[in-house]
CSV table of C-alpha atoms and ligand atoms in Angstrom, one decimal:
chain,number,residue,atom,x,y,z
A,9,MET,CA,5.6,-53.3,-155.9
A,10,THR,CA,6.8,-56.9,-156.0
A,11,GLY,CA,10.3,-57.7,-154.7
A,12,GLU,CA,11.5,-58.3,-158.3
A,13,GLU,CA,10.1,-54.9,-159.5
A,14,ILE,CA,11.8,-53.1,-156.6
A,15,VAL,CA,15.2,-54.7,-157.3
A,16,ALA,CA,14.9,-54.1,-161.1
A,17,LEU,CA,14.0,-50.4,-160.8
A,18,SER,CA,16.6,-49.8,-158.0
A,19,LYS,CA,19.3,-51.4,-160.1
A,20,LYS,CA,18.2,-49.4,-163.2
A,21,HIS,CA,18.2,-46.0,-161.5
A,22,THR,CA,20.5,-46.2,-158.4
A,23,LEU,CA,24.1,-47.2,-157.7
A,24,PHE,CA,24.7,-49.8,-155.0
A,25,GLU,CA,27.5,-49.5,-152.6
A,26,TRP,CA,31.1,-50.8,-153.0
A,27,ALA,CA,30.3,-53.1,-155.9
A,28,ALA,CA,30.3,-53.6,-159.7
A,29,GLN,CA,26.6,-53.1,-160.4
A,30,SER,CA,26.3,-56.2,-162.6
A,31,THR,CA,27.2,-58.3,-159.6
A,32,VAL,CA,24.8,-56.9,-157.0
A,33,ASP,CA,21.8,-59.0,-155.9
A,34,PRO,CA,20.0,-57.0,-153.2
A,35,ILE,CA,17.4,-58.5,-150.9
A,36,PRO,CA,14.2,-56.5,-151.4
A,37,VAL,CA,12.9,-55.4,-148.0
A,38,ALA,CA,9.4,-54.2,-147.2
A,39,ARG,CA,9.1,-54.2,-143.4
A,40,ALA,CA,10.9,-55.1,-140.2
A,41,LYS,CA,10.2,-55.7,-136.5
A,42,GLY,CA,12.5,-56.6,-133.6
A,43,ILE,CA,15.3,-58.8,-135.0
A,44,TYR,CA,13.4,-59.8,-138.2
A,45,PHE,CA,12.7,-58.2,-141.6
A,46,TRP,CA,10.6,-59.4,-144.5
A,47,THR,CA,10.6,-59.2,-148.2
A,48,PRO,CA,7.4,-57.9,-150.0
A,49,GLU,CA,6.4,-61.5,-150.6
A,50,GLY,CA,6.7,-62.3,-146.9
A,51,ARG,CA,10.0,-64.2,-146.7
A,52,ARG,CA,11.4,-63.6,-143.2
A,53,PHE,CA,15.1,-63.0,-142.4
A,54,ILE,CA,16.8,-62.9,-139.0
A,55,ASP,CA,18.8,-59.7,-139.0
A,56,PHE,CA,22.0,-61.1,-137.5
A,57,ASN,CA,24.0,-57.9,-138.3
A,58,SER,CA,21.6,-55.2,-137.1
A,59,GLN,CA,21.8,-54.2,-140.8
A,60,LEU,CA,25.1,-52.3,-140.9
A,61,MET,CA,25.7,-52.9,-137.1
A,62,CYS,CA,23.4,-50.0,-136.4
A,63,VAL,CA,19.8,-51.0,-135.6
A,64,ASN,CA,20.9,-51.7,-132.0
A,65,ILE,CA,17.5,-51.4,-130.3
A,66,GLY,CA,15.8,-53.6,-133.0
A,67,HIS,CA,13.4,-52.7,-135.8
A,68,GLY,CA,10.1,-50.9,-135.7
A,69,ASP,CA,10.1,-49.6,-132.1
A,70,GLU,CA,6.9,-47.6,-131.7
A,71,ARG,CA,8.4,-45.3,-129.1
A,72,VAL,CA,11.1,-44.0,-131.5
A,73,ILE,CA,8.6,-43.9,-134.3
A,74,ARG,CA,6.2,-41.8,-132.2
A,75,ALA,CA,9.0,-39.4,-131.2
A,76,ILE,CA,10.0,-38.9,-134.8
A,77,GLU,CA,6.3,-38.3,-135.8
A,78,GLN,CA,5.8,-35.8,-133.0
A,79,GLN,CA,9.0,-33.9,-133.7
A,80,ALA,CA,8.2,-33.7,-137.4
A,81,ALA,CA,4.8,-32.4,-136.7
A,82,THR,CA,6.0,-29.8,-134.1
A,83,LEU,CA,9.2,-28.6,-135.7
A,84,ALA,CA,10.8,-30.6,-138.5
A,85,TYR,CA,13.8,-28.3,-139.2
A,86,VAL,CA,15.5,-25.1,-138.3
A,87,ASN,CA,18.8,-23.6,-139.3
A,88,PRO,CA,21.4,-25.2,-137.0
A,89,THR,CA,22.5,-21.8,-135.8
A,90,MET,CA,19.3,-21.7,-133.8
A,91,ALA,CA,18.7,-23.7,-130.6
A,92,THR,CA,16.0,-26.4,-130.1
A,93,GLU,CA,14.8,-28.4,-127.2
A,94,PRO,CA,15.7,-31.8,-128.7
A,95,ARG,CA,19.2,-30.6,-129.4
A,96,ALA,CA,19.6,-29.2,-125.9
A,97,ARG,CA,18.2,-32.3,-124.2
A,98,LEU,CA,20.1,-34.8,-126.3
A,99,ALA,CA,23.5,-33.1,-125.7
A,100,ALA,CA,22.8,-33.0,-121.9
A,101,LYS,CA,21.8,-36.7,-122.0
A,102,LEU,CA,25.0,-37.7,-124.0
A,103,ALA,CA,27.1,-35.8,-121.4
A,104,ASP,CA,25.5,-38.0,-118.8
A,105,ILE,CA,26.4,-41.3,-120.5
A,106,SER,CA,29.7,-40.4,-122.1
A,107,PRO,CA,33.0,-41.2,-120.3
A,108,GLY,CA,34.8,-38.6,-118.1
A,109,ASP,CA,34.4,-35.0,-119.0
A,110,ILE,CA,33.2,-35.6,-122.6
A,111,GLU,CA,30.3,-33.2,-122.3
A,112,VAL,CA,30.2,-31.1,-125.4
A,113,PHE,CA,28.8,-32.4,-128.7
A,114,PHE,CA,28.7,-31.4,-132.3
A,115,PHE,CA,25.9,-33.1,-134.3
A,116,THR,CA,26.5,-34.3,-137.8
A,117,ASN,CA,24.7,-36.6,-140.3
A,118,GLY,CA,26.7,-39.8,-139.8
A,119,GLY,CA,30.0,-41.5,-139.0
A,120,ALA,CA,32.2,-40.1,-141.7
A,121,GLU,CA,31.1,-36.5,-141.1
A,122,SER,CA,31.8,-37.0,-137.4
A,123,ASN,CA,35.4,-38.2,-138.1
A,124,GLU,CA,35.9,-35.4,-140.6
A,125,HIS,CA,35.0,-32.8,-137.9
A,126,ALA,CA,37.0,-34.6,-135.2
A,127,ILE,CA,40.2,-34.3,-137.2
A,128,ARG,CA,39.3,-30.7,-138.2
A,129,ILE,CA,38.9,-29.9,-134.5
A,130,ALA,CA,42.2,-31.7,-133.6
A,131,ARG,CA,44.0,-29.6,-136.2
A,132,LEU,CA,42.4,-26.3,-135.0
A,133,VAL,CA,43.1,-27.0,-131.3
A,134,THR,CA,46.7,-28.3,-131.6
A,135,GLY,CA,47.8,-26.2,-134.6
A,136,ARG,CA,49.4,-29.4,-135.9
A,137,GLN,CA,48.6,-31.2,-139.2
A,138,LYS,CA,49.4,-34.9,-139.1
A,139,ILE,CA,46.9,-37.6,-138.1
A,140,LEU,CA,47.8,-41.1,-137.1
A,141,ALA,CA,45.4,-43.8,-138.0
A,142,ARG,CA,45.6,-47.6,-138.2
A,143,TYR,CA,45.7,-50.0,-141.2
A,144,ARG,CA,42.9,-52.3,-140.1
A,145,SER,CA,40.3,-49.6,-139.8
A,146,TYR,CA,37.3,-48.0,-141.5
A,147,HIS,CA,36.4,-44.4,-140.8
A,148,GLY,CA,34.0,-43.5,-143.6
A,149,ALA,CA,33.7,-42.9,-147.3
A,150,SER,CA,34.1,-39.1,-147.5
A,151,ALA,CA,37.4,-37.6,-148.8
A,152,GLY,CA,39.1,-37.2,-145.4
A,153,ALA,CA,37.6,-40.2,-143.7
A,154,ILE,CA,38.5,-42.6,-146.5
A,155,THR,CA,42.1,-41.4,-146.2
A,156,LEU,CA,42.0,-42.2,-142.5
A,157,THR,CA,40.6,-45.6,-143.4
A,158,GLY,CA,43.3,-48.2,-143.5
A,159,ASP,CA,41.6,-51.1,-145.3
A,160,PRO,CA,41.4,-51.6,-149.1
A,161,ARG,CA,38.4,-49.3,-149.5
A,162,ARG,CA,41.0,-46.5,-149.3
A,163,TRP,CA,43.1,-47.6,-152.2
A,164,THR,CA,41.2,-46.1,-155.1
A,165,SER,CA,40.9,-42.7,-153.3
A,166,GLU,CA,44.6,-42.2,-152.9
A,167,PRO,CA,46.6,-40.0,-152.5
A,168,GLY,CA,43.7,-38.5,-150.6
A,169,MET,CA,44.1,-35.9,-147.8
A,170,PRO,CA,47.7,-35.0,-147.0
A,171,GLY,CA,49.1,-35.7,-143.5
A,172,VAL,CA,47.7,-39.1,-142.7
A,173,VAL,CA,50.2,-41.7,-141.4
A,174,HIS,CA,49.0,-45.3,-140.9
A,175,VAL,CA,50.4,-47.5,-138.2
A,176,LEU,CA,50.1,-51.2,-137.6
A,177,ASP,CA,47.5,-52.7,-135.3
A,178,PRO,CA,48.0,-55.2,-132.5
A,179,TYR,CA,46.4,-57.8,-134.8
A,180,HIS,CA,48.2,-58.9,-138.0
A,181,GLY,CA,45.7,-61.3,-139.6
A,182,ILE,CA,44.9,-64.9,-138.8
A,183,GLU,CA,48.2,-66.2,-140.0
A,184,ARG,CA,50.5,-63.8,-138.2
A,185,GLY,CA,48.3,-63.4,-135.0
A,186,TRP,CA,48.6,-60.7,-132.3
A,187,SER,CA,51.3,-58.5,-130.9
A,188,SER,CA,51.2,-57.8,-127.2
A,189,ALA,CA,50.0,-54.4,-125.9
A,190,ASP,CA,53.6,-53.6,-125.1
A,191,GLU,CA,54.9,-54.5,-128.6
A,192,SER,CA,52.2,-52.4,-130.3
A,193,LEU,CA,52.8,-49.5,-128.0
A,194,ALA,CA,56.6,-49.6,-128.7
A,195,MET,CA,55.9,-49.5,-132.4
A,196,LEU,CA,53.5,-46.6,-132.0
A,197,ASP,CA,56.1,-44.8,-129.9
A,198,GLU,CA,58.7,-45.3,-132.5
A,199,VAL,CA,56.4,-43.9,-135.3
A,200,ILE,CA,55.6,-40.8,-133.2
A,201,GLN,CA,59.4,-40.3,-132.7
A,202,LEU,CA,60.1,-40.7,-136.4
A,203,GLU,CA,57.2,-38.5,-137.5
A,204,GLY,CA,57.9,-35.8,-134.9
A,205,ALA,CA,55.5,-35.6,-132.0
A,206,HIS,CA,55.1,-31.9,-132.5
A,207,THR,CA,53.7,-32.4,-136.0
A,208,ILE,CA,50.9,-34.9,-134.9
A,209,ALA,CA,47.5,-33.5,-134.1
A,210,ALA,CA,45.7,-36.7,-133.3
A,211,PHE,CA,45.6,-40.5,-133.3
A,212,ILE,CA,42.2,-41.8,-134.5
A,213,LEU,CA,41.4,-45.4,-133.7
A,214,GLU,CA,38.3,-47.6,-133.5
A,215,THR,CA,38.2,-48.7,-129.8
A,216,VAL,CA,37.1,-52.1,-130.9
A,217,THR,CA,37.7,-52.4,-134.7
A,218,GLY,CA,34.5,-53.3,-136.6
A,219,THR,CA,34.4,-54.4,-140.2
A,220,ASN,CA,38.1,-55.2,-140.1
A,221,GLY,CA,37.6,-58.0,-137.7
A,222,VAL,CA,35.9,-57.2,-134.3
A,223,LEU,CA,39.4,-56.7,-133.0
A,224,VAL,CA,39.3,-56.3,-129.2
A,225,PRO,CA,42.5,-54.6,-128.1
A,226,PRO,CA,44.7,-56.5,-125.6
A,227,ASP,CA,44.4,-55.1,-122.1
A,228,GLY,CA,46.8,-52.3,-121.6
A,229,TYR,CA,46.8,-51.1,-125.2
A,230,LEU,CA,44.2,-48.4,-124.9
A,231,GLU,CA,45.6,-47.2,-121.6
A,232,GLY,CA,49.0,-47.1,-123.2
A,233,VAL,CA,47.7,-45.1,-126.2
A,234,ARG,CA,46.1,-42.7,-123.8
A,235,ASP,CA,49.5,-42.2,-122.0
A,236,LEU,CA,51.4,-41.7,-125.2
A,237,CYS,CA,49.0,-39.2,-126.5
A,238,THR,CA,48.9,-37.3,-123.3
A,239,ARG,CA,52.7,-37.3,-123.1
A,240,HIS,CA,53.1,-35.9,-126.6
A,241,GLY,CA,50.1,-33.5,-126.7
A,242,ILE,CA,48.4,-35.7,-129.4
A,243,LEU,CA,44.6,-35.8,-129.2
A,244,MET,CA,43.2,-39.3,-128.8
A,245,ILE,CA,40.1,-39.8,-131.0
A,246,CYS,CA,38.1,-43.0,-130.4
A,247,ASP,CA,35.8,-43.8,-133.3
A,248,GLU,CA,32.8,-45.5,-131.7
A,249,VAL,CA,30.5,-45.2,-134.7
A,250,MET,CA,30.1,-49.0,-134.6
A,251,SER,CA,31.2,-50.0,-131.1
A,252,GLY,CA,29.2,-47.4,-129.2
A,253,PHE,CA,25.6,-47.5,-127.8
A,254,GLY,CA,25.6,-50.8,-126.1
A,255,ARG,CA,27.1,-53.0,-128.8
A,256,THR,CA,29.9,-54.2,-126.6
A,257,GLY,CA,27.9,-54.4,-123.4
A,258,GLU,CA,28.8,-50.9,-122.2
A,259,TRP,CA,27.5,-47.5,-123.5
A,260,PHE,CA,30.9,-47.0,-125.1
A,261,ALA,CA,33.6,-49.6,-125.7
A,262,VAL,CA,36.2,-47.4,-124.0
A,263,ASP,CA,34.3,-47.9,-120.7
A,264,HIS,CA,35.6,-51.5,-120.6
A,265,TRP,CA,39.1,-50.1,-120.0
A,266,LYS,CA,38.0,-46.9,-118.2
A,267,VAL,CA,39.9,-44.8,-120.8
A,268,VAL,CA,38.7,-41.2,-121.6
A,269,PRO,CA,39.7,-40.1,-125.1
A,270,ASP,CA,39.8,-36.5,-126.0
A,271,MET,CA,37.1,-37.0,-128.5
A,272,ILE,CA,34.6,-39.8,-129.3
A,273,THR,CA,32.9,-40.0,-132.6
A,274,MET,CA,29.5,-41.7,-132.9
A,275,ALA,CA,26.6,-42.4,-135.2
A,276,LYS,CA,24.7,-45.6,-136.0
A,277,GLY,CA,23.4,-46.8,-132.6
A,278,LEU,CA,22.9,-43.1,-131.6
A,279,THR,CA,19.5,-43.2,-133.2
A,280,SER,CA,19.6,-46.9,-133.9
A,281,ALA,CA,19.6,-45.8,-137.5
A,282,TYR,CA,15.9,-44.8,-137.4
A,283,VAL,CA,17.1,-41.5,-139.0
A,284,PRO,CA,20.6,-40.4,-139.8
A,285,LEU,CA,22.6,-38.6,-137.0
A,286,GLY,CA,26.2,-38.5,-135.9
A,287,ALA,CA,28.1,-36.7,-133.3
A,288,VAL,CA,31.6,-35.7,-132.1
A,289,GLY,CA,31.9,-35.7,-128.3
A,290,LEU,CA,34.6,-33.4,-126.9
A,291,ARG,CA,36.2,-33.2,-123.5
A,292,ARG,CA,35.5,-29.9,-121.8
A,293,PRO,CA,39.0,-28.5,-122.2
A,294,ILE,CA,39.0,-29.2,-126.0
A,295,ALA,CA,35.6,-27.6,-126.3
A,296,ASP,CA,36.8,-24.6,-124.3
A,297,HIS,CA,39.3,-23.8,-127.1
A,298,PHE,CA,36.3,-22.6,-129.2
A,299,ALA,CA,35.2,-20.1,-126.5
A,300,THR,CA,37.3,-17.4,-128.2
A,301,ASN,CA,38.4,-19.2,-131.4
A,302,VAL,CA,36.0,-19.7,-134.3
A,303,PHE,CA,34.7,-23.2,-134.7
A,304,TRP,CA,35.1,-23.6,-138.5
A,305,GLY,CA,32.5,-26.2,-139.2
A,306,GLY,CA,28.8,-26.8,-140.0
A,307,MET,CA,26.3,-28.4,-142.3
A,308,THR,CA,22.7,-27.5,-143.3
A,309,TYR,CA,21.3,-30.6,-141.5
A,310,GLY,CA,23.4,-30.3,-138.4
A,311,SER,CA,21.6,-30.9,-135.0
A,312,HIS,CA,18.5,-31.9,-137.0
A,313,PRO,CA,15.6,-31.7,-134.6
A,314,VAL,CA,13.9,-34.9,-135.9
A,315,ALA,CA,17.2,-36.8,-135.6
A,316,CYS,CA,17.9,-35.4,-132.1
A,317,ALA,CA,14.4,-36.4,-131.0
A,318,ALA,CA,14.9,-39.9,-132.4
A,319,ALA,CA,18.2,-40.2,-130.6
A,320,LEU,CA,16.6,-39.2,-127.3
A,321,ALA,CA,13.9,-41.8,-127.8
A,322,ALA,CA,16.4,-44.5,-128.8
A,323,ILE,CA,18.5,-43.8,-125.7
A,324,LYS,CA,15.4,-44.1,-123.5
A,325,VAL,CA,14.7,-47.5,-125.1
A,326,TYR,CA,18.3,-48.7,-124.2
A,327,GLU,CA,17.6,-47.6,-120.7
A,328,ASP,CA,14.0,-48.7,-120.2
A,329,ASP,CA,14.5,-52.1,-121.7
A,330,GLY,CA,17.9,-52.7,-120.1
A,331,LEU,CA,19.4,-53.4,-123.5
A,332,ILE,CA,23.0,-52.8,-122.4
A,333,GLU,CA,22.6,-55.4,-119.7
A,334,ASN,CA,20.9,-57.7,-122.3
A,335,ALA,CA,23.9,-57.2,-124.6
A,336,ARG,CA,26.1,-58.4,-121.7
A,337,ARG,CA,23.9,-61.4,-120.9
A,338,MET,CA,23.2,-62.5,-124.5
A,339,GLY,CA,26.8,-61.7,-125.3
A,340,ALA,CA,27.9,-64.3,-122.8
A,341,LEU,CA,25.6,-66.8,-124.4
A,342,MET,CA,26.8,-65.9,-127.9
A,343,ALA,CA,30.5,-66.3,-126.8
A,344,ASP,CA,29.6,-69.8,-125.5
A,345,LEU,CA,27.9,-70.7,-128.7
A,346,MET,CA,30.8,-69.4,-130.7
A,347,THR,CA,33.3,-71.4,-128.7
A,348,ASP,CA,31.2,-74.5,-129.2
A,349,LEU,CA,31.3,-74.0,-133.0
A,350,ALA,CA,35.1,-73.6,-132.8
A,351,LEU,CA,35.3,-76.9,-131.1
A,352,ARG,CA,33.2,-78.8,-133.6
A,353,HIS,CA,33.9,-77.2,-136.9
A,354,PRO,CA,37.5,-77.5,-138.4
A,355,SER,CA,36.9,-74.5,-140.6
A,356,VAL,CA,36.5,-72.2,-137.6
A,357,GLY,CA,40.0,-70.7,-137.2
A,358,ALA,CA,39.1,-68.0,-134.6
A,359,VAL,CA,36.1,-66.6,-132.8
A,360,ARG,CA,36.0,-63.2,-131.2
A,361,SER,CA,33.3,-61.2,-129.4
A,362,ILE,CA,32.6,-58.6,-126.8
A,363,GLY,CA,29.0,-58.1,-125.9
A,364,LEU,CA,27.0,-58.6,-129.0
A,365,PHE,CA,29.8,-57.6,-131.3
A,366,GLY,CA,31.2,-60.8,-132.8
A,367,LEU,CA,33.0,-62.4,-135.7
A,368,ILE,CA,34.1,-65.8,-136.9
A,369,GLU,CA,37.2,-66.3,-139.0
A,370,LEU,CA,37.3,-69.3,-141.3
A,371,VAL,CA,40.4,-71.2,-142.4
A,372,ARG,CA,41.4,-73.8,-144.9
A,373,ASP,CA,44.0,-75.3,-142.6
A,374,ARG,CA,43.9,-75.2,-138.8
A,375,ALA,CA,47.7,-75.7,-138.5
A,376,THR,CA,48.8,-72.9,-140.9
A,377,HIS,CA,45.7,-70.8,-140.4
A,378,ALA,CA,45.5,-70.2,-144.1
A,379,PRO,CA,42.3,-68.1,-144.5
A,380,LEU,CA,39.4,-69.4,-146.4
A,381,ALA,CA,39.5,-66.3,-148.6
A,382,PRO,CA,42.4,-64.0,-149.3
A,383,PHE,CA,42.9,-60.5,-147.7
A,384,GLY,CA,40.4,-58.2,-149.5
A,385,GLY,CA,38.9,-61.0,-151.6
A,386,SER,CA,36.4,-63.9,-151.6
A,387,SER,CA,36.4,-67.6,-152.4
A,388,ARG,CA,34.0,-70.2,-153.8
A,389,GLU,CA,33.4,-71.5,-150.2
A,390,MET,CA,32.7,-68.1,-148.6
A,391,ALA,CA,30.3,-67.3,-151.5
A,392,ALA,CA,28.6,-70.7,-150.9
A,393,LEU,CA,28.3,-69.9,-147.2
A,394,ALA,CA,26.8,-66.5,-147.9
A,395,GLU,CA,24.3,-68.1,-150.3
A,396,PHE,CA,23.4,-70.7,-147.7
A,397,PHE,CA,22.7,-68.1,-145.1
A,398,ARG,CA,20.5,-66.2,-147.6
A,399,GLN,CA,18.5,-69.3,-148.5
A,400,GLU,CA,18.0,-70.2,-144.8
A,401,GLY,CA,16.8,-66.6,-144.0
A,402,LEU,CA,19.8,-65.5,-142.0
A,403,TYR,CA,21.1,-62.1,-142.9
A,404,THR,CA,24.6,-61.3,-141.8
A,405,PHE,CA,27.7,-59.6,-143.2
A,406,VAL,CA,30.1,-62.0,-144.9
A,407,ARG,CA,33.4,-60.4,-145.7
A,408,TRP,CA,36.7,-62.0,-146.9
A,409,ASN,CA,37.2,-65.1,-144.7
A,410,THR,CA,34.9,-63.8,-141.9
A,411,PHE,CA,31.3,-63.4,-141.1
A,412,PHE,CA,29.7,-61.3,-138.3
A,413,THR,CA,27.4,-62.1,-135.4
A,414,ASN,CA,26.0,-58.7,-134.5
A,415,PRO,CA,22.3,-59.1,-133.7
A,416,PRO,CA,20.1,-56.3,-132.3
A,417,LEU,CA,20.6,-55.9,-128.5
A,418,CYS,CA,17.0,-56.9,-127.9
A,419,ILE,CA,17.6,-60.5,-129.0
A,420,THR,CA,16.3,-63.3,-126.8
A,421,GLU,CA,17.9,-66.6,-126.0
A,422,GLY,CA,15.5,-68.5,-128.3
A,423,GLU,CA,16.2,-66.1,-131.2
A,424,MET,CA,20.0,-66.5,-130.6
A,425,ARG,CA,19.8,-70.3,-130.7
A,426,GLU,CA,17.7,-70.1,-133.8
A,427,ALA,CA,20.4,-68.1,-135.6
A,428,PHE,CA,23.2,-70.3,-134.4
A,429,ALA,CA,21.4,-73.5,-135.5
A,430,ILE,CA,21.6,-72.1,-139.1
A,431,ILE,CA,25.2,-71.1,-138.7
A,432,ASP,CA,26.0,-74.5,-137.4
A,433,ARG,CA,24.6,-76.1,-140.5
A,434,GLY,CA,26.2,-73.6,-142.8
A,435,LEU,CA,29.7,-74.4,-141.4
A,436,GLU,CA,29.4,-77.9,-142.8
A,437,ILE,CA,29.9,-76.3,-146.2
A,438,THR,CA,33.1,-74.6,-145.2
A,439,ASP,CA,34.3,-77.6,-143.2
A,440,ARG,CA,34.5,-79.6,-146.5
A,441,ALA,CA,37.1,-77.1,-147.7
A,442,VAL,CA,39.5,-77.8,-144.8
A,443,ASN,CA,42.7,-79.7,-145.7
B,6,PLP,C1,34.0,-47.4,-137.2
B,6,PLP,C2,33.3,-46.6,-138.3
B,6,PLP,N1,33.5,-45.3,-138.4
B,6,PLP,C3,32.9,-44.6,-139.4
B,6,PLP,C4,32.0,-45.2,-140.2
B,6,PLP,C5,31.3,-44.3,-141.2
B,6,PLP,O1,30.0,-44.1,-140.9
B,6,PLP,P1,28.9,-43.6,-142.0
B,6,PLP,O2,28.8,-44.7,-142.9
B,6,PLP,O3,27.7,-43.2,-141.1
B,6,PLP,O4,29.5,-42.3,-142.6
B,6,PLP,C6,31.7,-46.5,-140.1
B,6,PLP,C7,30.6,-47.2,-140.9
B,6,PLP,O5,30.5,-48.4,-141.0
B,6,PLP,C8,32.3,-47.3,-139.1
B,6,PLP,O6,32.1,-48.6,-138.9
């Protein structure tokens, strides 16, 4: 099919995500390799967002493809109440690379399902109902996970699941700036007091917040959250669906602060999105609760053998190719290139990154930090920047007044500079909007 035919038929018979259907203009994609993908007509794009921050090892890796083929040929599926070798080996491998005593795993089909099960586990283990979550967060689109979500994607699904209480983040937007770790922790402590600690099962938070702004927590914040949760018997759930698997230059973002949450949720980079798979990782004492108590949870495709085999192969690629080290090395280069952009382009109001997890915030005014698009909205200039990136063959995620710099972890220095040369020219468009 031609690109035009693919788009027309897809638009006729499918719904596209998070959009009024008359406004969507999808890129038709036929194939992908490394950090690039191509349209059916052969137009090449740099994938500077690893699609949805998930193809961490890069596209088209033969080692993962072969593992999927072999597992599909040997045993494509069994009822998840049975045990398989890929399930056993993957869980043991995850226990090796996960922090502390997180060594028991429940396999799901993605991020939202992982978060749904994490809060279910927290409620079963603690016997409490309430869940704290943060406003600047995304935890998935299913009924419970969208209620946990703090950003505007939640609004049309309210009132949602009962018992969720949102708290403020250390970051308050480009105009208000950051609270210190101590200020944020004091606010959290007060909310816990007012809600009643004994009613709160868990606090779920993205270790490094993803779509809401690549928000790297101030030092001391995660350690303080850990202390507060421990003190009050509240389970700490770190959502590492986006920040896990090398994205930040460590296996998991919590490793930067040496914090061990009670549960970690993961997906995306777990298989590098070659096939869907998510997981909840539990500390041993949490898992032990289910030795004699029923674990009330399960799905038809849980612990899917093909997905577990894909994850094992993907994890081996991270290791064999030193991708986490490369994320650190290329992350340092990316941070330098971002700082350079901030110095030369008046529309760049803030740059943030950790490893290869990065974001640029654009402003209309460097003194007031007025954002180039409103909270939850867009603007003529942001749309023009997105269009420029598309014309120039750079795919990335443009959202509100921000855009992301999240390439696959296999990126080389040459490829990084190629992408930043396009970004550099694109920012001339947004610079013209600055007062
Ligand atoms: C931090 C975080 N949690 C959860 C999810 C939901 O994952 P999924 O789309 O696989 O359900 C996402 C997806 O972007 C995410 O970024």
